[in-house]
mmCIF file with all atom_site columns, C-alpha atoms in Angstrom:
data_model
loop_
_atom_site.group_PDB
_atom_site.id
_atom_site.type_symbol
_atom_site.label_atom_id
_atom_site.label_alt_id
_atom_site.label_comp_id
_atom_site.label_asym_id
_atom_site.label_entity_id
_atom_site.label_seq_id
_atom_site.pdbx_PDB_ins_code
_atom_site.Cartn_x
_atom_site.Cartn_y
_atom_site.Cartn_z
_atom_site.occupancy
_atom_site.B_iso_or_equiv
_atom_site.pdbx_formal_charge
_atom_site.auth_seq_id
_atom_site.auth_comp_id
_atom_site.auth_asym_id
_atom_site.auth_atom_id
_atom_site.pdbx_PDB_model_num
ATOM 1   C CA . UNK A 1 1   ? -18.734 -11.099 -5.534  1.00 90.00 ? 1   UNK A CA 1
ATOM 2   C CA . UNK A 1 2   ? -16.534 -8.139  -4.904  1.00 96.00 ? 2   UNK A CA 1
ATOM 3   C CA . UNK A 1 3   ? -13.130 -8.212  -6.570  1.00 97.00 ? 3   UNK A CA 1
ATOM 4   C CA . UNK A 1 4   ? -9.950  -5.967  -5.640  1.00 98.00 ? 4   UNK A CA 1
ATOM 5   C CA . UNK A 1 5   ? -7.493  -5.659  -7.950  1.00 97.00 ? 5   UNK A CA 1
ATOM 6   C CA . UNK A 1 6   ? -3.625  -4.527  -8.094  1.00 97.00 ? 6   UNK A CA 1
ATOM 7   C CA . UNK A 1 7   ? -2.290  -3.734  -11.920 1.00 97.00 ? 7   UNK A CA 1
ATOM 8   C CA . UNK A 1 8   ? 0.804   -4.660  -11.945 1.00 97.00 ? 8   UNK A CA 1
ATOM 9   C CA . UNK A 1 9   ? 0.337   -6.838  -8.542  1.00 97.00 ? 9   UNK A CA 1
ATOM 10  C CA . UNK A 1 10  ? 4.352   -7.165  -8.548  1.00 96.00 ? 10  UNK A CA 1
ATOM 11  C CA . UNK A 1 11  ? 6.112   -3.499  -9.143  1.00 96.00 ? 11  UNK A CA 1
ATOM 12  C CA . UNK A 1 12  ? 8.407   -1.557  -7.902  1.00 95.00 ? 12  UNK A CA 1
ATOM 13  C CA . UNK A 1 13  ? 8.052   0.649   -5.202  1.00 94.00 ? 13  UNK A CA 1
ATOM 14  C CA . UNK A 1 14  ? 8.527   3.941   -7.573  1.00 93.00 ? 14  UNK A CA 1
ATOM 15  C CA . UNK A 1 15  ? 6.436   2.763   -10.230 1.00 95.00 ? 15  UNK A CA 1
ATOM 16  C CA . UNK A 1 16  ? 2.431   3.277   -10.156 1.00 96.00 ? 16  UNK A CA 1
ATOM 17  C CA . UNK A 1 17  ? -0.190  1.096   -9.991  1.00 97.00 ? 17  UNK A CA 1
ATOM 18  C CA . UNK A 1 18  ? -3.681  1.013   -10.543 1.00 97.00 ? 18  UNK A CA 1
ATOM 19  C CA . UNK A 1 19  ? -6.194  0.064   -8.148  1.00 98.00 ? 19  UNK A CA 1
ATOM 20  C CA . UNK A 1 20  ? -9.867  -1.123  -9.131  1.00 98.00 ? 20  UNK A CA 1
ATOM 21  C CA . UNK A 1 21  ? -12.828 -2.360  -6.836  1.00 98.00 ? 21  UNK A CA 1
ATOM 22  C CA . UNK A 1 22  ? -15.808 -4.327  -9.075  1.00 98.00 ? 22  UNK A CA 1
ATOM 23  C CA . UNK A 1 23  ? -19.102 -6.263  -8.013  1.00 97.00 ? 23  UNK A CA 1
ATOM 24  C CA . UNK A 1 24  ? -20.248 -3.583  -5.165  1.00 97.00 ? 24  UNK A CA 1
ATOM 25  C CA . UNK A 1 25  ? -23.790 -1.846  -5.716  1.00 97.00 ? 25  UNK A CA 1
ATOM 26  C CA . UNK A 1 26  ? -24.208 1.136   -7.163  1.00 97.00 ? 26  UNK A CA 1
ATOM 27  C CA . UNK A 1 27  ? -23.625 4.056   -5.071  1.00 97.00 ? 27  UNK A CA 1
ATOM 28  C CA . UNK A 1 28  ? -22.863 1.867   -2.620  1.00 97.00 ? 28  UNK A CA 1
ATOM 29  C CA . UNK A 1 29  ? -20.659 3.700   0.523   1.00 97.00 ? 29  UNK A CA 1
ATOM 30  C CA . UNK A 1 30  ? -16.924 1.383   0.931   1.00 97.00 ? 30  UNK A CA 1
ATOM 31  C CA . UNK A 1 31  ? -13.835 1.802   2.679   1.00 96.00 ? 31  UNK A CA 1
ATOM 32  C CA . UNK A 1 32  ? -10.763 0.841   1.288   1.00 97.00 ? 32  UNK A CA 1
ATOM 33  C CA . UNK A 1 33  ? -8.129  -0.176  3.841   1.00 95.00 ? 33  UNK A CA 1
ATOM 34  C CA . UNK A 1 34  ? -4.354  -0.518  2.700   1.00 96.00 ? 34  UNK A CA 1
ATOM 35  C CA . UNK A 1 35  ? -1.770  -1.637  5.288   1.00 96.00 ? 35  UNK A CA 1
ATOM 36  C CA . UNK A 1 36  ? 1.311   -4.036  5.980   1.00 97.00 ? 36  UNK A CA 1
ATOM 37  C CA . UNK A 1 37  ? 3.461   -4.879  8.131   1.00 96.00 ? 37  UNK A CA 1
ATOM 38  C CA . UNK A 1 38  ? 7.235   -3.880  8.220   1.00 94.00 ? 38  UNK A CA 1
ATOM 39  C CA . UNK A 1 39  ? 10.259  -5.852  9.032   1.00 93.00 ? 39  UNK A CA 1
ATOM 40  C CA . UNK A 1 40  ? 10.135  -4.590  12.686  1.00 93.00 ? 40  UNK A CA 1
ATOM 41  C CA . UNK A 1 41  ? 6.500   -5.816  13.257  1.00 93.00 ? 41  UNK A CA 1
ATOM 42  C CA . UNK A 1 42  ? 4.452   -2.436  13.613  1.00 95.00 ? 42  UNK A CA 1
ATOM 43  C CA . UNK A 1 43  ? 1.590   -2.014  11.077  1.00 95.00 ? 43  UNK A CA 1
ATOM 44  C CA . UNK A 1 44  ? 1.211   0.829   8.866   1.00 96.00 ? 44  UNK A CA 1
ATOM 45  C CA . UNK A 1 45  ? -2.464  1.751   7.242   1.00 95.00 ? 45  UNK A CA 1
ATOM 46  C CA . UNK A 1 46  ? -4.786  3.902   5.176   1.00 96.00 ? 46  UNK A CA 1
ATOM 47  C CA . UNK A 1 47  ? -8.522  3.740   5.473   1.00 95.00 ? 47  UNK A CA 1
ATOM 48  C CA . UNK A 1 48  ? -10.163 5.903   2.721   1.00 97.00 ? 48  UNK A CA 1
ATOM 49  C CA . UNK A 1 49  ? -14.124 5.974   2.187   1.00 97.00 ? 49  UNK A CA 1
ATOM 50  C CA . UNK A 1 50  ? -15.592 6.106   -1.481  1.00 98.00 ? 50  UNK A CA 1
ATOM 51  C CA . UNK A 1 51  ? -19.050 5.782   -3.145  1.00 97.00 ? 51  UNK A CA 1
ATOM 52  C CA . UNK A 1 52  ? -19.352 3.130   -5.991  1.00 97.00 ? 52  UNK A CA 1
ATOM 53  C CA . UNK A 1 53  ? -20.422 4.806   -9.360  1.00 97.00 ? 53  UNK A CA 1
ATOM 54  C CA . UNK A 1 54  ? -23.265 3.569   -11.319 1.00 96.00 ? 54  UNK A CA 1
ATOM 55  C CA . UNK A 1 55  ? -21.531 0.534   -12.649 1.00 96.00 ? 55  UNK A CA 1
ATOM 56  C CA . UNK A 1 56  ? -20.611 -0.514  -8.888  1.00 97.00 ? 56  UNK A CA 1
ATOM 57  C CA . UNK A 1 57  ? -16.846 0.068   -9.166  1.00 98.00 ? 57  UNK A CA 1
ATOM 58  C CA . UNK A 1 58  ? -14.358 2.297   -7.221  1.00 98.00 ? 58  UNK A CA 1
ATOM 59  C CA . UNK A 1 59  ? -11.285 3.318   -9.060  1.00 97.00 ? 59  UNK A CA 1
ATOM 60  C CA . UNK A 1 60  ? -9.117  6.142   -6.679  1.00 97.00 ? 60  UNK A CA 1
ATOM 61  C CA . UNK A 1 61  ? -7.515  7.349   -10.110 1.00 96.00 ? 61  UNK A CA 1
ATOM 62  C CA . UNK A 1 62  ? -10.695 8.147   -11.127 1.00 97.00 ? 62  UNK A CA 1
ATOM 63  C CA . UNK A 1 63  ? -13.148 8.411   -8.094  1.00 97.00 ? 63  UNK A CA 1
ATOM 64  C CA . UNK A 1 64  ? -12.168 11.165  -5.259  1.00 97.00 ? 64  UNK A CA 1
ATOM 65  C CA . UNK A 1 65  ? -12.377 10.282  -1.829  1.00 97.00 ? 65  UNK A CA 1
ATOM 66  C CA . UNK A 1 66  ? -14.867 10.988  0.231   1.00 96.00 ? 66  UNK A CA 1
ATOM 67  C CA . UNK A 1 67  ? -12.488 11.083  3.351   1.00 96.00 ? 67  UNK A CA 1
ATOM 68  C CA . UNK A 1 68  ? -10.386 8.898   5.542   1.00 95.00 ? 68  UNK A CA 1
ATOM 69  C CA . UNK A 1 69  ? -6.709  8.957   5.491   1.00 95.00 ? 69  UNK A CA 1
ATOM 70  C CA . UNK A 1 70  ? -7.068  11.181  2.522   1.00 96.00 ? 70  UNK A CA 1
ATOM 71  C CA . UNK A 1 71  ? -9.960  13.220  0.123   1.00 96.00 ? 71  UNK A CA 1
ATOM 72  C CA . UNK A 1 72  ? -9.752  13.672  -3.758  1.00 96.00 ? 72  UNK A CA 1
ATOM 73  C CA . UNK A 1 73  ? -8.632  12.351  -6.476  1.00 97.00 ? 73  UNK A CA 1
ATOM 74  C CA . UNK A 1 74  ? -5.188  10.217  -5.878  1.00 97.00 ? 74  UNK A CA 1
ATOM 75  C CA . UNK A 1 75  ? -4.567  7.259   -8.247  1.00 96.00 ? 75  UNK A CA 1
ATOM 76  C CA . UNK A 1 76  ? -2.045  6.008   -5.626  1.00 97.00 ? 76  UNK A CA 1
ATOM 77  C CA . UNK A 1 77  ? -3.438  7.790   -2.348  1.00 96.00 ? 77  UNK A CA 1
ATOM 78  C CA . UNK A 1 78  ? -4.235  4.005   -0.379  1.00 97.00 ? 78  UNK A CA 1
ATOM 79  C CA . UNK A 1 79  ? 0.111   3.778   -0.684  1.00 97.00 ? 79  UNK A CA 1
ATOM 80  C CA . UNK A 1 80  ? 1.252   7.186   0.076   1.00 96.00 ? 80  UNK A CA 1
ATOM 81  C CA . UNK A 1 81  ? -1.153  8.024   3.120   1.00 97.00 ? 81  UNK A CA 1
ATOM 82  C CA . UNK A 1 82  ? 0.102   4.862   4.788   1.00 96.00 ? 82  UNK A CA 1
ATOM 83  C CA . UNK A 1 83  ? 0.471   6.123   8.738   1.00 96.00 ? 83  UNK A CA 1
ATOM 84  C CA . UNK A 1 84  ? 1.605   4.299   11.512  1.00 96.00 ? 84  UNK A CA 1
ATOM 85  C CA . UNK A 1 85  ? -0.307  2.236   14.056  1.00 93.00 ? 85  UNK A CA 1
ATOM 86  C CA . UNK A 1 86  ? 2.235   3.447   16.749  1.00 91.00 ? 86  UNK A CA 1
ATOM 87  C CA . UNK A 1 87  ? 3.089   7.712   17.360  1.00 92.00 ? 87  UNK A CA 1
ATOM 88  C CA . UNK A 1 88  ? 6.217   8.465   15.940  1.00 92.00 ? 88  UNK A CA 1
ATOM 89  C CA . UNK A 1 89  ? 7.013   5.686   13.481  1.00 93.00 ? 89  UNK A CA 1
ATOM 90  C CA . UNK A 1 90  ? 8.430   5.664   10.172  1.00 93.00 ? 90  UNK A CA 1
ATOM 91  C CA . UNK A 1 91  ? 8.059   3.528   7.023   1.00 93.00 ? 91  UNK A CA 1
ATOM 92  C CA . UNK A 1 92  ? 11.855  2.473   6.300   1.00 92.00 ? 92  UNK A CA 1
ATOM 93  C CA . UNK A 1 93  ? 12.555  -0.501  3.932   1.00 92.00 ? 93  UNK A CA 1
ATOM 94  C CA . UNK A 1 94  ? 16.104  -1.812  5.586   1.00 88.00 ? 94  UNK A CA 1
ATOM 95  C CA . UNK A 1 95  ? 15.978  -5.215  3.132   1.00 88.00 ? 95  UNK A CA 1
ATOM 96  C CA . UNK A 1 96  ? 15.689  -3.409  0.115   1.00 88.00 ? 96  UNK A CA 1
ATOM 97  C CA . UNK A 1 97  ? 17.162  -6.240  -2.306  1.00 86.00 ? 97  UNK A CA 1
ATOM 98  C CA . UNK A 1 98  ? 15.988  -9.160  -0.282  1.00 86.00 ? 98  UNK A CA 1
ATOM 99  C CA . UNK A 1 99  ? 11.831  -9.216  -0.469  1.00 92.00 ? 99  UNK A CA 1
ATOM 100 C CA . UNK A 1 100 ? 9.067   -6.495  -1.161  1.00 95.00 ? 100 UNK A CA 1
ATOM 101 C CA . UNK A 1 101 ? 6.595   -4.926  1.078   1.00 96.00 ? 101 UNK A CA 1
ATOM 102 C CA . UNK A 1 102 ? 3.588   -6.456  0.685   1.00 97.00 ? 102 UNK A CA 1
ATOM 103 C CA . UNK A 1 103 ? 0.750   -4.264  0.776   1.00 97.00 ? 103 UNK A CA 1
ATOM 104 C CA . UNK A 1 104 ? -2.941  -5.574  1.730   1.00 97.00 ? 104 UNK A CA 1
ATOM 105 C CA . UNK A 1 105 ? -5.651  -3.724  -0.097  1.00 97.00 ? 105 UNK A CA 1
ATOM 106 C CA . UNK A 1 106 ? -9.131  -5.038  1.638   1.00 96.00 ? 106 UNK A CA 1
ATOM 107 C CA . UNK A 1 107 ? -12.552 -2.995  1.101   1.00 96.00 ? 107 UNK A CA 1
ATOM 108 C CA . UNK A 1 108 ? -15.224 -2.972  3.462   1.00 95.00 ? 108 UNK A CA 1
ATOM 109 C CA . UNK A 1 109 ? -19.066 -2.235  3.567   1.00 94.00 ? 109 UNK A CA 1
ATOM 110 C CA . UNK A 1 110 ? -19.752 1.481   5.301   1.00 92.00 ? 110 UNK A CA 1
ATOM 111 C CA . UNK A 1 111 ? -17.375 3.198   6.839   1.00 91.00 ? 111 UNK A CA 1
ATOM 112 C CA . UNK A 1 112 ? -15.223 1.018   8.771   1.00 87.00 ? 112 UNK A CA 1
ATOM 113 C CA . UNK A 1 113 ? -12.793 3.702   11.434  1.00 81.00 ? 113 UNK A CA 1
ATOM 114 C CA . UNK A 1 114 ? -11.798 1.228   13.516  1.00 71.00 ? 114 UNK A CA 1
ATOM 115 C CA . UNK A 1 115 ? -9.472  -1.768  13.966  1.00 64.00 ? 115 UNK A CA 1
ATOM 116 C CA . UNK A 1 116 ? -12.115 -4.340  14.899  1.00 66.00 ? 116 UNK A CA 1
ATOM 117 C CA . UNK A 1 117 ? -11.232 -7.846  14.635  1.00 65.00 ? 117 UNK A CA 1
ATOM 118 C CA . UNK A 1 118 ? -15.105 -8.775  13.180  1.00 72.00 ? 118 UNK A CA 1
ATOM 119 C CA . UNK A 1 119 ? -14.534 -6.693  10.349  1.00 78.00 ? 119 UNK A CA 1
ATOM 120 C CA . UNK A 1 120 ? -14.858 -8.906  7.497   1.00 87.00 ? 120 UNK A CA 1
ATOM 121 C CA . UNK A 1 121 ? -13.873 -7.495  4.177   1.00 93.00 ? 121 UNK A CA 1
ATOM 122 C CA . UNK A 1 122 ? -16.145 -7.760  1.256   1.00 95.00 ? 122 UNK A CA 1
ATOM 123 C CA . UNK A 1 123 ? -12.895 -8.565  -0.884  1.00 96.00 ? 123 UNK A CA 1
ATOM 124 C CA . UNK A 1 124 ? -9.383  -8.255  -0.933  1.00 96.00 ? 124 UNK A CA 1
ATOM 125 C CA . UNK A 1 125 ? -5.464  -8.460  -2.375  1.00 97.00 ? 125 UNK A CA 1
ATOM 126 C CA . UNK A 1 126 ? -1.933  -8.316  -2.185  1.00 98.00 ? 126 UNK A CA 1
ATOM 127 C CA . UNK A 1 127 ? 0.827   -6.470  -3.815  1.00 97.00 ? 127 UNK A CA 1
ATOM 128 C CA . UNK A 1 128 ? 4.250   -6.302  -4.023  1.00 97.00 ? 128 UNK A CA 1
ATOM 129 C CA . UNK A 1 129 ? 6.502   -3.323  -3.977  1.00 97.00 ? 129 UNK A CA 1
ATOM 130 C CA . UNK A 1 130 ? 10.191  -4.091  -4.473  1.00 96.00 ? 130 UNK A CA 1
ATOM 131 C CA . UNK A 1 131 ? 13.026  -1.590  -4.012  1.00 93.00 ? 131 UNK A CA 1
ATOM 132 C CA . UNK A 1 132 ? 15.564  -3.222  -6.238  1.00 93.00 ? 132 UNK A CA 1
ATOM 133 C CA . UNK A 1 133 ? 14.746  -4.683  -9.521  1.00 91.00 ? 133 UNK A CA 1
ATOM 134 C CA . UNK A 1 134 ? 15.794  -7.823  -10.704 1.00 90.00 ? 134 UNK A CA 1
ATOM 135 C CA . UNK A 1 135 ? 19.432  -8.491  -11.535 1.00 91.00 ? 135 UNK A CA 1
ATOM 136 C CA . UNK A 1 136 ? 20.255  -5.515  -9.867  1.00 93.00 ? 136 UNK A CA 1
ATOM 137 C CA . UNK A 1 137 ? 23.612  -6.233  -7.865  1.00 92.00 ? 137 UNK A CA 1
ATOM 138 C CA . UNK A 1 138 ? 24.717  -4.578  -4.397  1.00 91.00 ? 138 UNK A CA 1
ATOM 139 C CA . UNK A 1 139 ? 27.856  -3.769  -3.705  1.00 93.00 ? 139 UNK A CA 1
ATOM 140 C CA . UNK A 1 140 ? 28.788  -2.353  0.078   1.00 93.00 ? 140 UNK A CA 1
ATOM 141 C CA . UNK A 1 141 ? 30.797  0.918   -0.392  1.00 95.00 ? 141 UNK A CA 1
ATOM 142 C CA . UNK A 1 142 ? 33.094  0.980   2.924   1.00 96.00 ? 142 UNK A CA 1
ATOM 143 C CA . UNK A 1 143 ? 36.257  3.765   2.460   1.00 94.00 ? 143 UNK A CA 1
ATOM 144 C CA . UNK A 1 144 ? 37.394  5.663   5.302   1.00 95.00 ? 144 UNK A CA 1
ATOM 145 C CA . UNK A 1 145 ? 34.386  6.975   6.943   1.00 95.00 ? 145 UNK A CA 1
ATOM 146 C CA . UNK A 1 146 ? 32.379  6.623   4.451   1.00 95.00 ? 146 UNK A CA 1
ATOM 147 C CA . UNK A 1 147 ? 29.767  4.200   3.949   1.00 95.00 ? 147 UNK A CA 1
ATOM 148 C CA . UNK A 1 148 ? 27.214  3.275   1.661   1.00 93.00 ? 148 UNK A CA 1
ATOM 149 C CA . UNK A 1 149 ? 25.676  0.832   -0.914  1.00 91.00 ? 149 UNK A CA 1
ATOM 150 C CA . UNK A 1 150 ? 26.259  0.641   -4.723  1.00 93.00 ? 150 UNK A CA 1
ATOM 151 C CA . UNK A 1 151 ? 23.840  -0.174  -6.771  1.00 92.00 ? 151 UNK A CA 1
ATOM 152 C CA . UNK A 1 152 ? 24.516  -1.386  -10.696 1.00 95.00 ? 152 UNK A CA 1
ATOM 153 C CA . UNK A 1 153 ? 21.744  -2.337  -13.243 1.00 92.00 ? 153 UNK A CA 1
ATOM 154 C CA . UNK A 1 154 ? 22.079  -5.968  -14.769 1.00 91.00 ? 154 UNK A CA 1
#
């Protein structure tokens, strides 16, 4: 049984995470898709391809890339190379206090390029990336013409 794991699952969006992949084969040829959905609808993803070491795990902090959205060695590459279904897109959080983006990690077998609905992933998970942290309050800044958001710590 594969297993896809998020350490911390819940974070914030500036902190790192680490991202591990157990149960494939050894040497065994994945892709590891990352995407979600913002509060507009349109889907952002990364697919990046990796071979399983000897033990049958895939750790991008530790593993480089083979290709995809990305090559090398990026401990948080799956988040940052997130690109946009749609031309001309960006990733903007506009609820930053109310909920996270929630990121699906999924691997599957070979080297998946496409978007095909049969796809079945071998395994999968969430996680959460907040932009405020809790007990954080916001306070709307509005003086003149200028305008803005205040943000104090607990």
């Amino acid at each position: 049984m594969v297993e896809v794991t998020v350490t911390p699952r819940c974070s914030l969006a500036d902190r790192p995470v680490q991202i591990r992949v157990r149960g494939l084969s050894p040497s065994q040829l994945v892709t590891l898709r990352a995407w979600l959905k913002d509060e507009q609808g349109e889907c952002f993803q990364s697919r990046t391809f990796f071979r399983a070491d000897g033990a049958g795990e895939v750790d991008p902090g530790l593993h480089a890339a083979l290709g995809g959205s990305y090559s090398g060695v990026w401990p948080m590459g799956p988040f940052w190379f997130l690109q946009p279904d749609t031309l001309f897109r960006r990733l903007v959080k506009r609820d930053v206090a109310g909920s996270p983006f929630r990121v699906r990690l999924e691997v599957l077998d070979g080297l998946c390029l496409g978007t095909d609905p049969r796809e079945q992933p071998l395994g999968s998970c969430e996680a959460e990336r907040w932009y405020v942290g809790p007990g954080v309050q916001r306070v709307p800044i509005r003086q003149g013409r200028v305008r803005g958001a205040l943000f104090l710590p607990p």
